[in-house]
XYZ file of C-alpha atoms in Angstrom:
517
model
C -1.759 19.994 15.496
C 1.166 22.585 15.715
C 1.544 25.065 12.429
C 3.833 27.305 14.076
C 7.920 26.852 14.188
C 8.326 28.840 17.100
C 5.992 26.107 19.544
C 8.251 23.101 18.622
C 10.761 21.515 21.046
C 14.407 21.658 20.017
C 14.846 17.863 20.221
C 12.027 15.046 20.530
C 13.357 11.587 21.733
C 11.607 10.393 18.406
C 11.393 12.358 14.879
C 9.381 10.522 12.583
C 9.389 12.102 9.040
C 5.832 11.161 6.868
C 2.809 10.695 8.919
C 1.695 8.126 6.790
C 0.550 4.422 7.531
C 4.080 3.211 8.816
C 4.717 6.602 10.598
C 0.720 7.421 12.667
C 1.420 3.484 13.771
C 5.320 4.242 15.260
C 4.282 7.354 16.320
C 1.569 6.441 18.479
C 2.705 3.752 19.502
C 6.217 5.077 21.106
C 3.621 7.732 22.263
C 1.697 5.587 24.149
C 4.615 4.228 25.659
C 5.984 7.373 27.310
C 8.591 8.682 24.184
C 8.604 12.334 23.421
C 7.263 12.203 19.671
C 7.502 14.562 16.770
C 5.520 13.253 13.926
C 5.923 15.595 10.581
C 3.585 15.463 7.705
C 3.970 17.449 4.863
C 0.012 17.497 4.113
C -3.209 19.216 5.803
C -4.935 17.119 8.662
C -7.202 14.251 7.797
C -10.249 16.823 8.663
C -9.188 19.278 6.052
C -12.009 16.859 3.703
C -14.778 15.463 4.866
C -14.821 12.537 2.015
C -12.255 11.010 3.489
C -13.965 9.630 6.662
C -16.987 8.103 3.756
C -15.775 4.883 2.967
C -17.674 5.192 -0.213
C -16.185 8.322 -1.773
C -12.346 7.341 -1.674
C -12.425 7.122 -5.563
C -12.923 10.896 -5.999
C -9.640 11.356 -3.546
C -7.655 10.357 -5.918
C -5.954 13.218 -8.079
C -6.968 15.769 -6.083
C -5.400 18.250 -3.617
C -4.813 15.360 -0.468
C -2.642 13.582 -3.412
C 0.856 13.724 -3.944
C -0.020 12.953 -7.840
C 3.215 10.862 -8.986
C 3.252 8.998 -11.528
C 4.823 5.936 -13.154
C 7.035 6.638 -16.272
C 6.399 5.729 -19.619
C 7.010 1.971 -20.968
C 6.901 0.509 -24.346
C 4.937 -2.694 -22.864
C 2.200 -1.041 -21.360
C 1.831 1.258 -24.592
C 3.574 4.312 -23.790
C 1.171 5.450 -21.437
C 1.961 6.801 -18.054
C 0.052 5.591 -14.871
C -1.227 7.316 -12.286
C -0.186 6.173 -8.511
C -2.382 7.599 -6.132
C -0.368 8.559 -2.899
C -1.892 10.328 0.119
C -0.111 13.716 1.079
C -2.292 14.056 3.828
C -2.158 12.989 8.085
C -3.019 9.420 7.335
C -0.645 9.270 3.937
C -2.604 6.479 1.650
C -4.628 5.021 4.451
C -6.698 8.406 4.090
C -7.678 7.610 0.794
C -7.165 4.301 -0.127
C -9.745 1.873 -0.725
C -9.413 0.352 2.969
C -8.560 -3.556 1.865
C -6.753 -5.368 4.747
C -5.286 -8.175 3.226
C -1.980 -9.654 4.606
C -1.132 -12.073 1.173
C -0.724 -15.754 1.822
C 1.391 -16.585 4.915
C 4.572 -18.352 2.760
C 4.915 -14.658 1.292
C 6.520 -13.582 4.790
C 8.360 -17.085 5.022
C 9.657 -15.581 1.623
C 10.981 -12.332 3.346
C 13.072 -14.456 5.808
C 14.624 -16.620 3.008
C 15.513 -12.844 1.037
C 17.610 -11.878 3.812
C 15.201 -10.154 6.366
C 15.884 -12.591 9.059
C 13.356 -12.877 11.552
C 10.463 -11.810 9.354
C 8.950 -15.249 8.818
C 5.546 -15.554 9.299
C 5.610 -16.837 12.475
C 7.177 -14.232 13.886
C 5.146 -11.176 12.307
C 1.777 -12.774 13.244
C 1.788 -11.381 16.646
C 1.989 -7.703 14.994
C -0.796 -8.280 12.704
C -2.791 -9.487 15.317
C -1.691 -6.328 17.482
C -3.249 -4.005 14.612
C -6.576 -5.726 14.623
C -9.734 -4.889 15.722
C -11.404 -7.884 13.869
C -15.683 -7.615 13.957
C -15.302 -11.714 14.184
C -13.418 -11.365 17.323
C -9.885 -13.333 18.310
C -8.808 -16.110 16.812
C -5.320 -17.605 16.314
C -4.807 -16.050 13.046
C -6.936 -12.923 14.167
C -6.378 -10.070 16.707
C -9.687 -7.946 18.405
C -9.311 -4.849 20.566
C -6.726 -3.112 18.360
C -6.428 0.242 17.309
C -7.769 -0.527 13.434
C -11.341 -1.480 12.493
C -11.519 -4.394 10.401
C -15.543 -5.120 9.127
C -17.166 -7.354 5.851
C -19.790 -5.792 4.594
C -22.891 -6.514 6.575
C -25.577 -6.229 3.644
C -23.013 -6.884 0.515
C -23.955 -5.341 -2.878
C -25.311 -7.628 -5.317
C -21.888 -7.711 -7.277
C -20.676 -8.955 -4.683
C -22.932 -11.761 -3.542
C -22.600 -12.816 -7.250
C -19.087 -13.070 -7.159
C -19.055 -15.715 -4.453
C -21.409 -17.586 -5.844
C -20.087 -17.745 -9.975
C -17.208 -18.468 -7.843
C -18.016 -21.663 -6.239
C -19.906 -22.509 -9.187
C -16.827 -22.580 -11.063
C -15.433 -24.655 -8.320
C -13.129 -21.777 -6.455
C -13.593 -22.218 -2.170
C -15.548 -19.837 -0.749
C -13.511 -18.468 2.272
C -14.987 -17.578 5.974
C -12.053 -15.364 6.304
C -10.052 -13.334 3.335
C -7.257 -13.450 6.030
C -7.385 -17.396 7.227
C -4.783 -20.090 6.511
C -5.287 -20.099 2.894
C -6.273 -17.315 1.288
C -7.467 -19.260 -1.975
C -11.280 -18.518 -3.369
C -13.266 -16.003 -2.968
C -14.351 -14.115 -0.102
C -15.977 -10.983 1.418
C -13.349 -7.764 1.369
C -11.733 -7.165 4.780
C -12.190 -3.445 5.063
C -10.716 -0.912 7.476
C -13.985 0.935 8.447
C -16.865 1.106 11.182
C -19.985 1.332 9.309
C -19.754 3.929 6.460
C -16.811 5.538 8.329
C -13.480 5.036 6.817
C -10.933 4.217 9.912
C -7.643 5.192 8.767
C -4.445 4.983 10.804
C -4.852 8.060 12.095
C -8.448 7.459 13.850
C -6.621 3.867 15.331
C -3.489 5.496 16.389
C -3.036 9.160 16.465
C -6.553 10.637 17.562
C -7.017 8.366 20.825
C -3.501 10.425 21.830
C -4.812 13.583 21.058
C -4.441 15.013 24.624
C -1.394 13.164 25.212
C 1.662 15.483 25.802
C 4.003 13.509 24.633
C 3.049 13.322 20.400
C 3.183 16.482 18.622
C 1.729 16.504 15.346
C 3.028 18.680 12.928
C 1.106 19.131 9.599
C 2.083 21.225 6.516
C 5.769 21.019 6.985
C 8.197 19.470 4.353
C 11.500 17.418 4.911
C 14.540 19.377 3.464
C 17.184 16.653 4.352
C 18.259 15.055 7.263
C 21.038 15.846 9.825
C 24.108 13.655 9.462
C 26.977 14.114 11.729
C 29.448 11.292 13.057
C 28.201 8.120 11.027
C 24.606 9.131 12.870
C 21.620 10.679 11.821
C 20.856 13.521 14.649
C 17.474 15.200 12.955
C 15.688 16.341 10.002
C 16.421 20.139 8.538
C 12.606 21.094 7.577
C 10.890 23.876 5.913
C 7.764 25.593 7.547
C 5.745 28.769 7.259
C 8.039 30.169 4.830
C 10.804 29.284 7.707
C 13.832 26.449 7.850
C 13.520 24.711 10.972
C 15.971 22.523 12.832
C 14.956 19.526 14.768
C 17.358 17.098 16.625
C 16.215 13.717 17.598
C 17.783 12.391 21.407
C 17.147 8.896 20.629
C 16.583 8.213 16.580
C 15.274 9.414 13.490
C 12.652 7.341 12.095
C 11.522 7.537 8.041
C 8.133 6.600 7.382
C 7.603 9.183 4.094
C 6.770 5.549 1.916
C 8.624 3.958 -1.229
C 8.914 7.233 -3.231
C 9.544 9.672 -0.589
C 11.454 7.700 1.479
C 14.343 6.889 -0.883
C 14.219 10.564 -2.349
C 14.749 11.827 0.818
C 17.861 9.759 1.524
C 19.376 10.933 -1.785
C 18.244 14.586 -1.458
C 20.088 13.924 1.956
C 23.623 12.467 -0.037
C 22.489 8.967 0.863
C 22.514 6.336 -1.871
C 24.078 5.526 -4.940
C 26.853 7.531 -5.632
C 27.174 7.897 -9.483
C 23.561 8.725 -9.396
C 24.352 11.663 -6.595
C 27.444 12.730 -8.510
C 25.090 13.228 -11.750
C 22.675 15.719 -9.770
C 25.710 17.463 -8.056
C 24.508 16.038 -4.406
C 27.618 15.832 -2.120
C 28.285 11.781 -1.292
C 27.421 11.231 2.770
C 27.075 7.441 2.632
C 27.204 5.669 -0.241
C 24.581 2.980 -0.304
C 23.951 1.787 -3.817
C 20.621 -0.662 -3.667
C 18.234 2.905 -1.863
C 15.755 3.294 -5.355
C 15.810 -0.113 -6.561
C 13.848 -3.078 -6.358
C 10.782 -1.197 -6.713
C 7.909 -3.494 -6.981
C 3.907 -3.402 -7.382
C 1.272 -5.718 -8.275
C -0.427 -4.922 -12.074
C -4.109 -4.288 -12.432
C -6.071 -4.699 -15.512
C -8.286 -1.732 -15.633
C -10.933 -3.592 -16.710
C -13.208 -6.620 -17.636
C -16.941 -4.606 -17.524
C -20.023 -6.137 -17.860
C -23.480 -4.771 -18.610
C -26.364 -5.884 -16.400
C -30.209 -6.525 -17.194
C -31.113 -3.296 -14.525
C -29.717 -0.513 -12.379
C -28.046 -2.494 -9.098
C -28.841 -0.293 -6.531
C -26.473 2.795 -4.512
C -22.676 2.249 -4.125
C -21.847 0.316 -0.429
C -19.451 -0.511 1.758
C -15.979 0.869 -0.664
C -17.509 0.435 -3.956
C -16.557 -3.034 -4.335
C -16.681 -5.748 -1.912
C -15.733 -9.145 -2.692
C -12.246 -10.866 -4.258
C -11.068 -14.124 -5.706
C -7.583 -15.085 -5.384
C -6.675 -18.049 -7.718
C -3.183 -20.035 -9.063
C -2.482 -19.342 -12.395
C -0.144 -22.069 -12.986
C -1.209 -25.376 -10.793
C 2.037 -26.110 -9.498
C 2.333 -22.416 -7.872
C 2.480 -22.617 -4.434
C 0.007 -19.669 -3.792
C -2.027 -17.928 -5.482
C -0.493 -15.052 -7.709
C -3.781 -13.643 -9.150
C -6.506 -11.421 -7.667
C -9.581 -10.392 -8.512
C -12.609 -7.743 -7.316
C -15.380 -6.381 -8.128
C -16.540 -3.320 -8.969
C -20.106 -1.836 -8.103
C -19.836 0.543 -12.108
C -17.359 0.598 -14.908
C -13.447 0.394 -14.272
C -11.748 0.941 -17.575
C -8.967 3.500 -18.065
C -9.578 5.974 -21.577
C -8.039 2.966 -24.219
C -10.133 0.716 -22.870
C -13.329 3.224 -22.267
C -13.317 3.720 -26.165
C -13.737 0.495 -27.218
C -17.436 -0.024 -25.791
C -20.417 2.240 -24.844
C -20.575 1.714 -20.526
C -23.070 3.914 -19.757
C -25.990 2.251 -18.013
C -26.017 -0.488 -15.385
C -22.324 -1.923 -15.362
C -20.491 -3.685 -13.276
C -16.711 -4.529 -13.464
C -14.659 -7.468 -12.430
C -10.628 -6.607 -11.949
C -8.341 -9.082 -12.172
C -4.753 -8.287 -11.375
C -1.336 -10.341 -10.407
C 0.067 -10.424 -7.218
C 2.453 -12.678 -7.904
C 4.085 -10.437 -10.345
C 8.187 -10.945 -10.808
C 9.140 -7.406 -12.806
C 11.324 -5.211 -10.689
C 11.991 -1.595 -11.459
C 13.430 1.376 -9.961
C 13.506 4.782 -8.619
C 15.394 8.098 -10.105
C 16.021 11.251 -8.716
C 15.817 13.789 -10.985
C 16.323 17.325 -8.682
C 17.905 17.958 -6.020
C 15.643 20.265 -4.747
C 12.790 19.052 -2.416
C 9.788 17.942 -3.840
C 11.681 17.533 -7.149
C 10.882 15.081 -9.863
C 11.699 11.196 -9.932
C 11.393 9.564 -12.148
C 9.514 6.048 -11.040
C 9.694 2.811 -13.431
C 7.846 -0.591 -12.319
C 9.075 -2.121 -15.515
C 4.797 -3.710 -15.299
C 4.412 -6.482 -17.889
C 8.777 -6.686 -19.001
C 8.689 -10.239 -17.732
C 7.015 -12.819 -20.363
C 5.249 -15.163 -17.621
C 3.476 -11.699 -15.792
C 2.182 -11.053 -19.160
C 0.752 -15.042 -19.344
C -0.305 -14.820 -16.005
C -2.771 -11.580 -17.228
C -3.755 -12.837 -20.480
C -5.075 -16.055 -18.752
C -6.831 -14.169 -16.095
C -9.100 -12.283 -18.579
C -10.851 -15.962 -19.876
C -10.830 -16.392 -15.614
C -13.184 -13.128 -15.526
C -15.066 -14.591 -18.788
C -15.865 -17.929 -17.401
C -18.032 -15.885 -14.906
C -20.713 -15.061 -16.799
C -21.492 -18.358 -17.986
C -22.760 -18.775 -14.285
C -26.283 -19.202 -12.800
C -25.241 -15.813 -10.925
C -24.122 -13.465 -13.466
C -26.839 -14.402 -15.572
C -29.460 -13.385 -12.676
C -27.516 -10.373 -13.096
C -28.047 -9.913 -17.064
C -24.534 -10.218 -17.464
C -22.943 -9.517 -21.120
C -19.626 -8.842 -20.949
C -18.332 -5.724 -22.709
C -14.593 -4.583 -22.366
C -13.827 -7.292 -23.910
C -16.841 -8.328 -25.465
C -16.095 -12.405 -26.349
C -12.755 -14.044 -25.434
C -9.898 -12.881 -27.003
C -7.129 -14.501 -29.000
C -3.220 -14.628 -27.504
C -2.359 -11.587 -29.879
C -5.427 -10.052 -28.864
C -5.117 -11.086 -25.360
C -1.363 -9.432 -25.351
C -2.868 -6.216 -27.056
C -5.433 -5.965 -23.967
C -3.464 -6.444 -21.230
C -0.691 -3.784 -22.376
C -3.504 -1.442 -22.873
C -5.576 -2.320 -19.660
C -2.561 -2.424 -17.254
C -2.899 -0.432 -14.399
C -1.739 -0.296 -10.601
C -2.894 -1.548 -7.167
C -0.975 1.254 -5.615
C 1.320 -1.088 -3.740
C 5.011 0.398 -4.433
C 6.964 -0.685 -2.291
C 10.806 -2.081 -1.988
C 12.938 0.973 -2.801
C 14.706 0.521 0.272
C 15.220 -3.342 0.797
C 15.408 -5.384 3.999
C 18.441 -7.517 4.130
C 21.602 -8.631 4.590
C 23.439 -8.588 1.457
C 25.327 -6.330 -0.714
C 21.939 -4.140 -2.406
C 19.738 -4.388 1.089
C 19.640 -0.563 2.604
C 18.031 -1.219 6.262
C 19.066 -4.127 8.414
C 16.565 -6.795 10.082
C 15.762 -4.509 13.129
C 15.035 -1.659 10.363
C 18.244 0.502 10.665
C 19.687 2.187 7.889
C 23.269 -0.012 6.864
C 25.806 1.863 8.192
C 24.560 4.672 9.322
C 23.890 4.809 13.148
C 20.259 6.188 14.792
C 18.522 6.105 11.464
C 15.351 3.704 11.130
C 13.162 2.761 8.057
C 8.799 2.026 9.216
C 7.187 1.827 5.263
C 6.155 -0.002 2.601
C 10.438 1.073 1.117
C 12.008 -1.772 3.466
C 9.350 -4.542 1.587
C 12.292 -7.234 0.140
C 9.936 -9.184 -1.793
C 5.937 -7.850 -2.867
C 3.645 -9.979 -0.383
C 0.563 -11.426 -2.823
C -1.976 -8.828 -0.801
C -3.236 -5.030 -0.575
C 0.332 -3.725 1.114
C -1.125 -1.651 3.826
C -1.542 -4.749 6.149
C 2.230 -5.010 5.850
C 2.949 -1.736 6.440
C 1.038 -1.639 9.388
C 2.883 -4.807 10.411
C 5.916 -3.417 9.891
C 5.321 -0.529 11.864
C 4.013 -1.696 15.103
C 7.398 -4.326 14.704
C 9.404 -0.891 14.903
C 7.987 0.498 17.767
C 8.736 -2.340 19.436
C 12.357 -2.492 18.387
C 12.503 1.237 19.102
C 11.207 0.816 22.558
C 14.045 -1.910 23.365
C 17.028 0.318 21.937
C 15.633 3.525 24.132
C 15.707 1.781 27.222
């Protein structure tokens, strides 16, 4: 890992700035394929904490040093509060402390993507790259891939939250799945979980440390983006700032952003690229106007949470402290599920919803969230210094049938423990305590909601007049600048994002291969 400006090349073939999920996949893959690679990360190395290689301790990542600690903006609907999004600033971005779900969504969401505008992103044509990612513990299958670079494993001795999940499940008549990734992702299944054992595999174990001794990536950690280079209608480099120094580095082939769907759009502003009445209000010279970079944010809300007490103590955390889902409709005539819930091996409740009941003890909790959520928000630059302040607004819970969608999920989470299996467990639920009524239901859910962590969408894929990047991932309009994160998501798949991002990722490579021959 380089720390010093005076070791780096003057040009790379490839720059990729944000060494994240989207940008350790690129990176090692172009790599691997013989492309001089500068990968720039604004964070310490992965190694710089040893809790992020235990799968189990992810939870205490979050908020601390390895986290970028944004944000979402206040919102009358969710009470005034502000929410917390967790975002790695660390080699590995989010994959080095996320929760480790690999979940692609239902296969019609990438169908979806196609019909949006990002032609050529059907399902049946981003299989392949999913399949490229995996190392699946099941082995290959048509849906599956085995031998890839990331470690996908159920747990092999599930918690008992977990084994009582899929069996209240089918008791209530839900499928229980062989696969949380199959042909239909309906019912209940075991978590798909990017680890090998108790070890966490992150992006950066899959792709970057198998190239360690390979000359041509170079890794550079602690650095920050200042802007990018623009000259000609073409991006030629990045301007960043490291050991107290500003350093200069041109790309020969293309500049690749991978810095995710807050950093990634701020960048492009910071750079005077975007909107140009909001550049003209921070004083940022206009380079390209694009107007759609910052909107269409999108995430999936989480109640935080439906907690139950048990009868006795259920045993040490496994596997990532959960285990087991349950996707579900909640309208019949949807045409995949839109709601998702897991489980929780102790209490998930945020403070509002921590005051109302005493969940000390043996507790268990049971999340429900949708991913089939339809509010859209956006992305505001605030500074235009680096690192400045956005100012980041989901808009969670402004649409009236999100808000039904949640409200009917908590009796969902209820109707468990009426089971033969949460009442081995001594279940009694607590947060709430009985089922609520619609105004009480309403009150809940706008104190409850929470965040997957899945933002994503600030810089669209498409075609028409608000799309930023292109269907082969190129900036609109601007020549030798690519897009590899969760930013260039047109439409929220119904699954744990990082699976897409991945996807997406190991798609560019390839399409950055082709154009550098």
């Amino acid at each position: 890992m380089l720390r010093d400006a005076e070791a780096l090349d003057s040009a790379y073939d490839v720059v990729v700035a944000g060494a994240g999920t989207g940008g350790c996949v690129v990176a090692g893959r172009l790599a691997e394929a013989g492309l001089a690679v500068l990968l720039v990360e604004a964070g310490p190395p992965d190694t710089a904490d040893p809790a992020i290689a235990d799968a189990g301790a992810w939870v205490g990542l979050l908020g601390g040093p390895n986290d970028w600690g944004y944000a979402y903006a206040p919102a009358p609907a969710v009470g005034g509060r502000t929410i917390a999004i967790p975002r790695g600033r660390v080699l590995g971005g989010s994959s080095s402390i996320n929760a480790m779900l690999w979940n692609r969504g239902h296969p019609s969401d990438y169908d979806g993507w196609a019909a949006a505008g990002a032609t050529g992103w059907d399902f049946a044509a981003v299989l392949p790259y999913f399949r490229r990612a995996e190392d699946w513990e099941h082995g290959e299958t048509l849906l599956r891939g085995a031998g890839g670079p990331l470690r996908i494993e159920t747990p092999s001795e599930p918690h008992p939250v977990a084994v009582a999940l899929l069996a209240a499940a089918a008791e209530r008549g839900h499928p229980v799945l062989d696969d949380a990734n199959g042909p239909d992702n309906t019912g209940a299944a075991l978590a798909n979980l990017n680890k090998r054992g108790n070890r966490r595999w992150s992006v950066v174990d899959g792709y970057i440390r198998p190239l360690s001794a390979n000359p041509d990536l170079t890794v550079l950690t602690g650095a920050t983006v200042l802007d990018l280079l623009v000259s000609g209608g073409a991006c030629t480099g990045l301007r960043l700032a490291l050991a107290g120094r500003v350093v200069a580095v041109r790309a020969r082939h293309e500049v690749v952003l991978a810095s995710g769907a807050i950093g990634t759009p701020a960048l492009l502003m910071r750079s005077g690229i975007g909107d140009p009445a909001e550049l003209a209000r921070l004083g940022i010279p206009v380079r390209h106007a694009l107007p759609g970079i910052g909107r269409n944010l999108q995430d999936h809300p989480l109640l935080m949470g439906i907690n139950f007490s048990a009868r006795a103590p259920l045993g040490p955390v496994r596997d990532n402290g959960g285990g087991a889902q349950l996707n579900w409709r909640s309208r019949a005539d949807a045409h995949a599920p839109d709601l998702h819930a897991f489980v929780v091996q102790g209490s998930h409740a945020g403070p509002e919803i921590a005051a109302t009941a005493d969940l000390s003890g043996p507790v268990f909790g049971v999340s429900p969230g949708l991913m089939g959520s339809r509010s859209v928000g956006s992305l505001r630059l605030e500074s235009a210094e680096p690192d400045g302040a956005v100012t980041i607004q989901p808009n969670f819970l402004a649409e009236s049938a999100d808000r039904a969608a949640l409200a009917g999920a908590i009796d969902t989470i209820l109707d468990l423990a009426s089971t033969a299996a949460f009442r081995d467990l001594g279940a009694v639920p607590l947060t709430p305590a009985r089922r609520l009524g619609r105004a009480e239901a309403k009150t809940f859910v706008a104190r409850a909601c929470s965040t997957f962590f899945h933002t994503c969408g600030t810089c669209a894929m498409g075609t028409g007049p608000a799309a930023v990047v292109d269907p082969v991932l190129n900036l609109h309009g601007l020549q030798d600048l690519r897009v590899a994160d969760a930013s260039v998501i047109p439409v929220i798949p119904t699954g744990n994002t990082q699976a897409a991002v991945v996807m997406i990722a190991e798609r560019a490579a390839d399409l950055i291969r082709e154009a550098a021959r």
